[in-house]
Amino acid sequence: MAIGDIIVGIDIGASKVSLVVGEVNNFNQIEVICNASRKSNGIKKDKIVDENALADVISSVVKDAEKEMNMKINSAYISIPGKYVTIIQNSVTKEAKDKYSGISSRDVSNALMQAKDINIPEGKQLIDIVTNNFILDSGKVIEDPVGAFSKSFTINAQILLADKEYIRIMSNIFKRVDIDIDGMIPVTLAERKIALDETDQKDYVMLLDIGAESTDIGIFEGEVFKYTNSIPIGGQNITNDIKLILNISNEEAEKLKKQYSLALKSYIDHDSEVVLNTVKEGNKVVRSSNIVEIIEARVEQIFELVNKDIAPLGIKQNINTVILTGQGITNISKSDVVGKITLNIPVKTATGKIANLVKPSYETAYSLVNYMASRPFTKSVSSSVDANSDESFVKKILEKVKDFFYS
């Protein structure tokens, strides 16, 4: 990345669409220059149910940001749920063109292009190549081989594929709002360096982003992106349970979830009476333990479904830690304890280092920007932004995956 580069990240969630614009400052750090967010109802459980509604929300969020910055946004990186992503591990060994001059950026570029030359399954499309390390002919493992003296090197990479139909629908939506898609980034991959501390980044971990209506799963072995998926359940399901069981309004149910945000009944200090204000029929007074029981049952189910999803992979025994992030669960006390009991793996909440950067509602959008800014071997990651909103611009072909790598 270069000083002054501007990167736009848009997180497309079920409850909201969030946007963050970041600029690379003189210290090669991301400085947030704008953020915007709007409620959304175009997605249900990671499925796009109303393209027009989603397009309208994205358009409104972009216009809010443009007005604040007095700039025109032409392109952005967007999030993609894990359920639409397939990861293929691939290794390529390449001879250095000139062993006396050291490995060149051209050598790395050729290796990356060779790594992506795989048989892509029907209905899938390449969206990214993620590198985790390089091995020199001496056996030394390094992150950046450029300049190293070696006759050959081996690149270990993950080839990320996405469902063509999802790409087609999302591309059409962004065409309507006149925005190019710079790239699609899996949620947990983008959040990895934000949610995990330095020790966890080197370990075998599972990152769970529990949002409003879905839970994104990401499994990492150090730098290696092993698996991703998403399951259609999240924090809003807890609110819905409270609403239906107590027969109250959604607003009051959400308020009670926040007020009695505890995932284990055994941790209740004082089982107080709670007066329901919007109950339609039935008990107007319940105990706080009744509310916590509802929360506990749903939190337990979330972890049970995660366990069911990863069990067939045969790698659960390798996972040393589970890290929780996402507004759907991180504010519910003792969720980590429920997770540990259900998964039989140590569970903890993500570090709060992002709190000093952006609000929790912008975490994923910021993570998109941060991820692109820290990518190795990139030729250009800057989004297209015009200083003059009235200035015309040339559009790129939306369906073409952006060329990240050295030329």
Coordinates of C-alpha atoms in Angstrom, one line a residue:
M1 CA 0.0 0.0 0.0
A2 CA 1.1 3.6 -0.5
I3 CA 0.7 6.7 1.6
G4 CA -2.5 8.4 0.6
D5 CA -4.3 5.2 -0.7
I6 CA -8.0 5.2 0.1
I7 CA -9.8 1.9 0.7
V8 CA -13.6 1.6 1.0
G9 CA -15.1 -1.4 2.8
I10 CA -18.8 -2.3 2.8
D11 CA -20.1 -4.9 5.2
I12 CA -23.4 -6.3 4.0
G13 CA -25.2 -7.8 6.9
A14 CA -28.8 -8.9 7.6
S15 CA -29.6 -6.1 10.1
K16 CA -27.5 -3.3 8.6
V17 CA -25.1 -2.2 5.9
S18 CA -22.0 -0.5 7.2
L19 CA -19.3 1.4 5.3
V20 CA -15.8 2.5 6.3
V21 CA -13.4 4.6 4.3
G22 CA -9.8 4.4 5.4
E23 CA -6.7 6.3 4.2
V24 CA -3.1 5.1 4.6
N25 CA -1.3 7.7 6.7
N26 CA 2.4 8.6 6.9
F27 CA 3.0 5.8 9.4
N28 CA 1.5 3.2 7.0
Q29 CA -1.5 2.9 9.3
I30 CA -5.2 3.1 8.4
E31 CA -6.8 6.3 9.4
V32 CA -10.6 6.2 9.3
I33 CA -11.9 9.3 7.5
C34 CA -15.6 8.3 7.2
N35 CA -18.1 5.7 8.3
A36 CA -21.8 5.3 7.7
S37 CA -24.5 2.7 8.5
R38 CA -28.1 2.0 7.8
K39 CA -30.6 -0.6 8.8
S40 CA -31.3 -3.2 6.2
N41 CA -34.0 -5.9 5.6
G42 CA -32.9 -7.1 2.2
I43 CA -31.1 -10.2 3.6
K44 CA -32.5 -13.0 5.7
K45 CA -30.2 -15.6 7.2
D46 CA -27.4 -14.8 4.6
K47 CA -29.9 -15.1 1.7
I48 CA -30.7 -12.1 -0.5
V49 CA -34.5 -11.9 -0.4
D50 CA -35.0 -8.4 -1.8
E51 CA -32.5 -7.1 -4.3
N52 CA -34.2 -3.7 -4.6
A53 CA -34.3 -3.1 -0.9
L54 CA -30.7 -4.0 -0.5
A55 CA -29.7 -1.8 -3.4
D56 CA -31.6 1.1 -1.9
V57 CA -29.8 0.7 1.5
I58 CA -26.4 0.4 -0.1
S59 CA -27.1 3.5 -2.2
S60 CA -28.2 5.5 0.9
V61 CA -25.1 4.4 2.9
V62 CA -22.8 5.4 0.0
K63 CA -24.5 8.8 -0.4
D64 CA -24.2 9.4 3.4
A65 CA -20.5 8.8 3.2
E66 CA -20.0 10.9 0.0
K67 CA -21.8 13.8 1.6
E68 CA -19.6 13.6 4.6
M69 CA -16.4 13.4 2.6
N70 CA -17.4 15.6 -0.3
M71 CA -16.1 12.8 -2.6
K72 CA -17.6 10.4 -5.1
I73 CA -17.2 6.6 -4.2
N74 CA -16.8 4.6 -7.4
S75 CA -15.7 1.2 -6.0
A76 CA -15.5 -0.8 -2.7
Y77 CA -14.4 -4.1 -1.2
I78 CA -17.4 -6.0 0.2
S79 CA -17.9 -8.8 2.7
I80 CA -19.1 -12.3 1.7
P81 CA -20.6 -14.9 4.1
G82 CA -18.6 -18.1 4.7
K83 CA -21.4 -20.3 3.3
Y84 CA -20.7 -19.0 -0.2
V85 CA -16.9 -19.6 0.0
T86 CA -14.9 -22.7 -0.8
I87 CA -11.2 -22.9 0.2
I88 CA -8.7 -25.0 -1.8
Q89 CA -5.2 -25.5 -0.5
N90 CA -2.5 -25.4 -3.2
S91 CA 1.3 -25.5 -3.3
V92 CA 3.5 -24.6 -6.2
T93 CA 7.3 -24.9 -6.5
K94 CA 8.9 -22.3 -8.9
E95 CA 12.5 -21.9 -10.1
A96 CA 14.0 -18.4 -9.7
K97 CA 14.6 -16.9 -13.1
D98 CA 18.0 -15.6 -12.0
K99 CA 19.4 -17.3 -8.9
Y100 CA 22.3 -14.9 -8.7
S101 CA 20.0 -11.8 -8.5
G102 CA 17.7 -13.3 -5.9
I103 CA 14.0 -14.1 -6.2
S104 CA 12.2 -11.3 -8.0
S105 CA 8.7 -9.9 -7.7
R106 CA 8.1 -11.3 -11.2
D107 CA 9.0 -14.8 -9.9
V108 CA 6.5 -14.4 -7.1
S109 CA 3.8 -13.2 -9.5
N110 CA 4.4 -16.1 -11.8
A111 CA 4.1 -18.5 -8.9
L112 CA 0.9 -16.9 -7.7
M113 CA -0.6 -17.1 -11.2
Q114 CA 0.4 -20.8 -11.4
A115 CA -1.2 -21.4 -8.0
K116 CA -4.6 -20.2 -9.2
D117 CA -4.4 -22.5 -12.2
I118 CA -6.7 -25.2 -10.8
N119 CA -9.8 -27.0 -11.9
I120 CA -12.6 -24.8 -10.7
P121 CA -15.8 -26.7 -9.9
E122 CA -19.0 -26.0 -11.7
G123 CA -20.8 -23.0 -10.2
K124 CA -17.7 -21.6 -8.6
Q125 CA -15.6 -18.6 -9.4
L126 CA -12.2 -17.4 -8.2
I127 CA -12.3 -14.4 -5.9
D128 CA -8.8 -14.4 -4.2
I129 CA -5.5 -16.0 -3.6
V130 CA -4.2 -16.0 0.0
T131 CA -0.6 -16.7 0.7
N132 CA 0.6 -17.9 4.1
N133 CA 4.3 -18.7 3.6
F134 CA 7.2 -19.5 1.2
I135 CA 9.8 -22.2 1.5
L136 CA 13.2 -21.7 0.1
D137 CA 15.3 -24.6 -1.3
S138 CA 17.2 -24.6 1.9
G139 CA 14.1 -25.4 3.8
K140 CA 13.8 -22.0 5.4
V141 CA 10.2 -20.7 5.8
I142 CA 9.7 -17.0 5.2
E143 CA 6.8 -14.6 4.6
D144 CA 8.4 -12.6 1.8
P145 CA 10.9 -14.3 -0.6
V146 CA 11.6 -11.3 -2.8
G147 CA 15.4 -10.7 -2.7
A148 CA 16.2 -14.0 -1.1
F149 CA 18.9 -16.0 -2.8
S150 CA 17.5 -19.4 -3.7
K151 CA 17.4 -21.6 -6.8
S152 CA 13.7 -22.3 -6.2
F153 CA 10.9 -21.6 -3.7
T154 CA 7.6 -23.2 -2.8
I155 CA 4.5 -21.1 -2.3
N156 CA 1.7 -22.4 0.0
A157 CA -1.6 -20.7 -0.8
Q158 CA -5.4 -20.9 -0.3
I159 CA -7.4 -20.4 -3.5
L160 CA -10.8 -18.8 -2.5
L161 CA -13.8 -19.6 -4.7
A162 CA -17.3 -18.2 -4.4
D163 CA -20.7 -19.3 -5.6
K164 CA -21.2 -17.8 -9.1
E165 CA -24.9 -17.2 -8.4
Y166 CA -24.2 -15.1 -5.3
I167 CA -21.5 -13.1 -7.2
R168 CA -24.0 -12.5 -10.1
I169 CA -26.7 -11.3 -7.8
M170 CA -24.4 -9.0 -5.8
S171 CA -22.8 -7.7 -9.0
N172 CA -26.2 -6.7 -10.3
I173 CA -27.1 -5.0 -7.0
F174 CA -23.9 -2.9 -7.1
K175 CA -24.4 -2.1 -10.8
R176 CA -27.7 -0.5 -9.8
V177 CA -25.9 1.8 -7.3
D178 CA -23.1 2.5 -9.8
I179 CA -20.3 1.0 -7.6
D180 CA -17.6 -1.4 -8.8
I181 CA -16.7 -4.3 -6.6
D182 CA -13.0 -4.3 -5.9
G183 CA -13.1 -7.7 -4.3
M184 CA -15.1 -10.0 -2.1
I185 CA -13.6 -10.9 1.3
P186 CA -14.8 -13.7 3.6
V187 CA -15.9 -12.2 6.9
T188 CA -13.7 -14.2 9.3
L189 CA -10.6 -13.8 7.0
A190 CA -11.0 -10.0 7.1
E191 CA -11.5 -10.0 10.9
R192 CA -8.7 -12.4 11.8
K193 CA -6.0 -9.9 12.6
I194 CA -8.4 -7.6 14.3
A195 CA -10.1 -10.2 16.5
L196 CA -7.1 -12.4 17.3
D197 CA -4.1 -11.3 19.4
E198 CA -0.6 -12.1 18.3
T199 CA -0.5 -15.5 20.1
D200 CA -3.8 -16.6 18.7
Q201 CA -2.7 -15.6 15.2
K202 CA 0.1 -18.3 15.4
D203 CA -2.2 -21.0 16.9
Y204 CA -4.9 -23.4 15.6
V205 CA -8.1 -21.4 16.3
M206 CA -11.7 -21.0 15.4
L207 CA -13.1 -17.5 15.0
L208 CA -16.9 -17.2 15.4
D209 CA -18.6 -13.9 14.3
I210 CA -22.1 -14.1 15.7
G211 CA -24.2 -11.4 14.1
A212 CA -27.9 -10.6 14.1
E213 CA -29.1 -13.5 11.9
S214 CA -26.1 -15.6 11.2
T215 CA -22.8 -17.0 12.6
D216 CA -19.7 -16.9 10.5
I217 CA -17.2 -19.7 11.2
G218 CA -13.5 -19.4 10.3
I219 CA -10.8 -21.9 11.2
F220 CA -7.1 -21.0 11.0
E221 CA -3.9 -22.9 11.5
G222 CA -1.6 -20.0 12.0
E223 CA -1.7 -18.1 8.8
V224 CA -3.4 -20.9 6.9
F225 CA -7.1 -20.4 6.2
K226 CA -8.5 -23.9 6.7
Y227 CA -12.3 -23.6 6.6
T228 CA -15.2 -21.1 6.5
N229 CA -18.9 -21.4 6.6
S230 CA -21.9 -19.6 8.1
I231 CA -25.0 -21.0 9.8
P232 CA -28.4 -19.1 9.8
I233 CA -28.7 -18.3 13.5
G234 CA -27.6 -15.3 15.6
G235 CA -28.5 -12.7 18.2
Q236 CA -31.8 -11.8 16.7
N237 CA -33.0 -15.3 17.3
I238 CA -32.6 -14.7 21.0
T239 CA -34.7 -11.6 20.8
N240 CA -37.4 -13.5 18.8
D241 CA -37.4 -16.2 21.4
I242 CA -38.0 -13.8 24.2
K243 CA -40.7 -12.0 22.2
L244 CA -42.6 -15.2 21.3
I245 CA -42.3 -17.0 24.7
L246 CA -43.3 -13.9 26.8
N247 CA -45.7 -12.6 24.2
I248 CA -44.3 -9.1 24.1
S249 CA -43.1 -6.6 21.5
N250 CA -39.8 -7.0 19.7
E251 CA -38.6 -3.7 21.2
E252 CA -39.3 -4.8 24.8
A253 CA -37.7 -8.2 24.0
E254 CA -34.5 -6.6 22.8
K255 CA -34.5 -4.4 25.8
L256 CA -34.8 -7.4 28.2
K257 CA -32.1 -9.3 26.3
K258 CA -29.7 -6.4 26.9
Q259 CA -30.8 -5.8 30.5
Y260 CA -30.5 -9.5 31.5
S261 CA -27.7 -10.4 29.2
L262 CA -26.6 -13.6 30.9
A263 CA -26.1 -17.0 29.2
L264 CA -26.2 -19.2 32.3
K265 CA -29.0 -19.4 34.9
S266 CA -26.6 -20.7 37.5
Y267 CA -24.8 -17.4 37.6
I268 CA -27.9 -15.3 38.6
D269 CA -27.2 -13.4 41.8
H270 CA -30.7 -12.2 42.5
D271 CA -33.8 -13.7 40.8
S272 CA -35.9 -10.6 40.7
E273 CA -39.4 -10.0 39.4
V274 CA -39.7 -8.4 36.0
V275 CA -42.9 -6.5 35.0
L276 CA -43.7 -6.8 31.3
N277 CA -45.0 -3.7 29.7
T278 CA -46.3 -4.9 26.3
V279 CA -47.6 -8.4 27.1
K280 CA -50.6 -9.1 25.0
E281 CA -52.0 -11.9 27.1
G282 CA -50.6 -14.2 29.8
N283 CA -48.3 -13.4 32.8
K284 CA -47.5 -9.7 33.2
V285 CA -44.8 -10.5 35.7
V286 CA -42.0 -13.0 35.2
R287 CA -38.7 -13.7 37.0
S288 CA -35.3 -12.7 35.6
S289 CA -34.4 -16.4 35.6
N290 CA -37.2 -17.0 33.1
I291 CA -35.5 -14.5 30.7
V292 CA -32.0 -16.0 31.3
E293 CA -33.3 -19.5 30.6
I294 CA -34.5 -18.4 27.2
I295 CA -31.1 -16.8 26.4
E296 CA -29.2 -19.8 27.7
A297 CA -31.2 -22.2 25.5
R298 CA -30.5 -20.3 22.3
V299 CA -26.8 -19.6 23.0
E300 CA -26.3 -23.3 23.7
Q301 CA -28.0 -24.1 20.4
I302 CA -25.7 -21.8 18.5
F303 CA -22.7 -23.6 19.8
E304 CA -24.3 -27.0 19.2
L305 CA -24.9 -26.1 15.5
V306 CA -21.3 -24.9 15.2
N307 CA -20.2 -28.2 16.7
K308 CA -22.4 -30.1 14.2
D309 CA -21.0 -28.1 11.3
I310 CA -17.3 -28.7 12.1
A311 CA -17.5 -32.2 13.3
P312 CA -17.3 -33.9 9.9
L313 CA -14.1 -32.0 9.0
G314 CA -12.0 -34.1 11.2
I315 CA -10.0 -31.2 12.6
K316 CA -11.9 -30.2 15.7
Q317 CA -9.4 -32.0 17.9
N318 CA -6.7 -29.6 16.5
I319 CA -8.5 -26.4 17.6
N320 CA -6.9 -25.0 20.7
T321 CA -9.1 -21.9 21.2
V322 CA -12.4 -20.5 20.0
I323 CA -12.6 -16.7 19.8
L324 CA -16.0 -14.9 19.9
T325 CA -16.8 -11.7 18.1
G326 CA -19.9 -10.0 16.8
Q327 CA -22.6 -7.9 18.3
G328 CA -25.0 -10.9 18.4
I329 CA -23.3 -12.4 21.5
T330 CA -20.3 -10.6 22.9
N331 CA -22.4 -8.5 25.2
I332 CA -24.0 -11.6 26.7
S333 CA -22.1 -12.6 29.8
K334 CA -20.9 -16.2 30.2
S335 CA -21.4 -17.0 26.6
D336 CA -17.8 -18.2 26.6
V337 CA -18.6 -20.6 29.4
V338 CA -21.5 -22.1 27.5
G339 CA -19.3 -22.4 24.4
K340 CA -16.6 -24.2 26.4
I341 CA -19.1 -26.6 27.9
T342 CA -20.8 -27.3 24.5
L343 CA -17.7 -27.5 22.3
N344 CA -15.3 -28.9 24.9
I345 CA -12.7 -26.3 23.7
P346 CA -11.5 -23.2 25.6
V347 CA -13.6 -20.2 24.5
K348 CA -12.9 -16.5 24.9
T349 CA -14.1 -13.2 23.7
A350 CA -12.1 -11.3 21.1
T351 CA -9.6 -8.7 22.3
G352 CA -10.9 -5.2 22.5
K353 CA -8.1 -3.5 20.4
I354 CA -10.5 -2.5 17.7
A355 CA -12.6 -0.5 20.3
N356 CA -10.1 2.4 20.0
L357 CA -10.4 2.5 16.2
V358 CA -14.1 2.2 15.4
K359 CA -17.5 1.4 17.0
P360 CA -18.4 -2.3 17.2
S361 CA -21.1 -1.8 14.5
Y362 CA -18.3 -1.0 12.0
E363 CA -15.9 -3.8 13.0
T364 CA -16.3 -5.9 9.9
A365 CA -16.3 -3.0 7.5
Y366 CA -13.1 -1.7 9.1
S367 CA -11.7 -5.2 9.0
L368 CA -12.2 -5.2 5.2
V369 CA -10.2 -2.0 4.9
N370 CA -7.4 -3.2 7.3
Y371 CA -7.2 -6.6 5.6
M372 CA -6.7 -5.1 2.1
A373 CA -4.1 -2.5 3.5
S374 CA -2.0 -5.3 5.0
R375 CA -2.0 -7.7 2.0
P376 CA 1.4 -8.8 0.8
F377 CA 2.5 -8.8 -2.8
T378 CA -0.2 -6.4 -3.9
K379 CA 0.2 -4.1 -6.9
S380 CA -2.8 -1.9 -6.0
V381 CA -5.5 -2.1 -3.4
S382 CA -6.8 1.5 -3.5
S383 CA -10.5 1.9 -4.2
S384 CA -11.7 4.4 -6.8
V385 CA -12.7 7.7 -5.2
D386 CA -13.1 11.1 -7.0
A387 CA -12.4 14.3 -5.1
N388 CA -14.8 16.1 -7.3
S389 CA -18.3 14.4 -7.2
D390 CA -19.3 15.9 -10.5
E391 CA -16.2 14.6 -12.3
S392 CA -16.9 11.7 -14.8
F393 CA -15.0 8.5 -14.4
V394 CA -14.3 5.3 -16.4
K395 CA -16.0 2.2 -15.0
K396 CA -14.2 -1.2 -14.7
I397 CA -15.8 -4.4 -15.7
L398 CA -17.6 -5.6 -12.6
E399 CA -17.3 -9.3 -13.2
K400 CA -13.6 -9.3 -13.6
V401 CA -11.6 -10.1 -10.5
K402 CA -9.2 -7.3 -9.7
D403 CA -5.5 -8.0 -10.4
F404 CA -4.0 -7.7 -6.9
F405 CA -0.6 -9.0 -7.7
Y406 CA 2.7 -7.7 -9.0
S407 CA 2.9 -7.4 -12.8

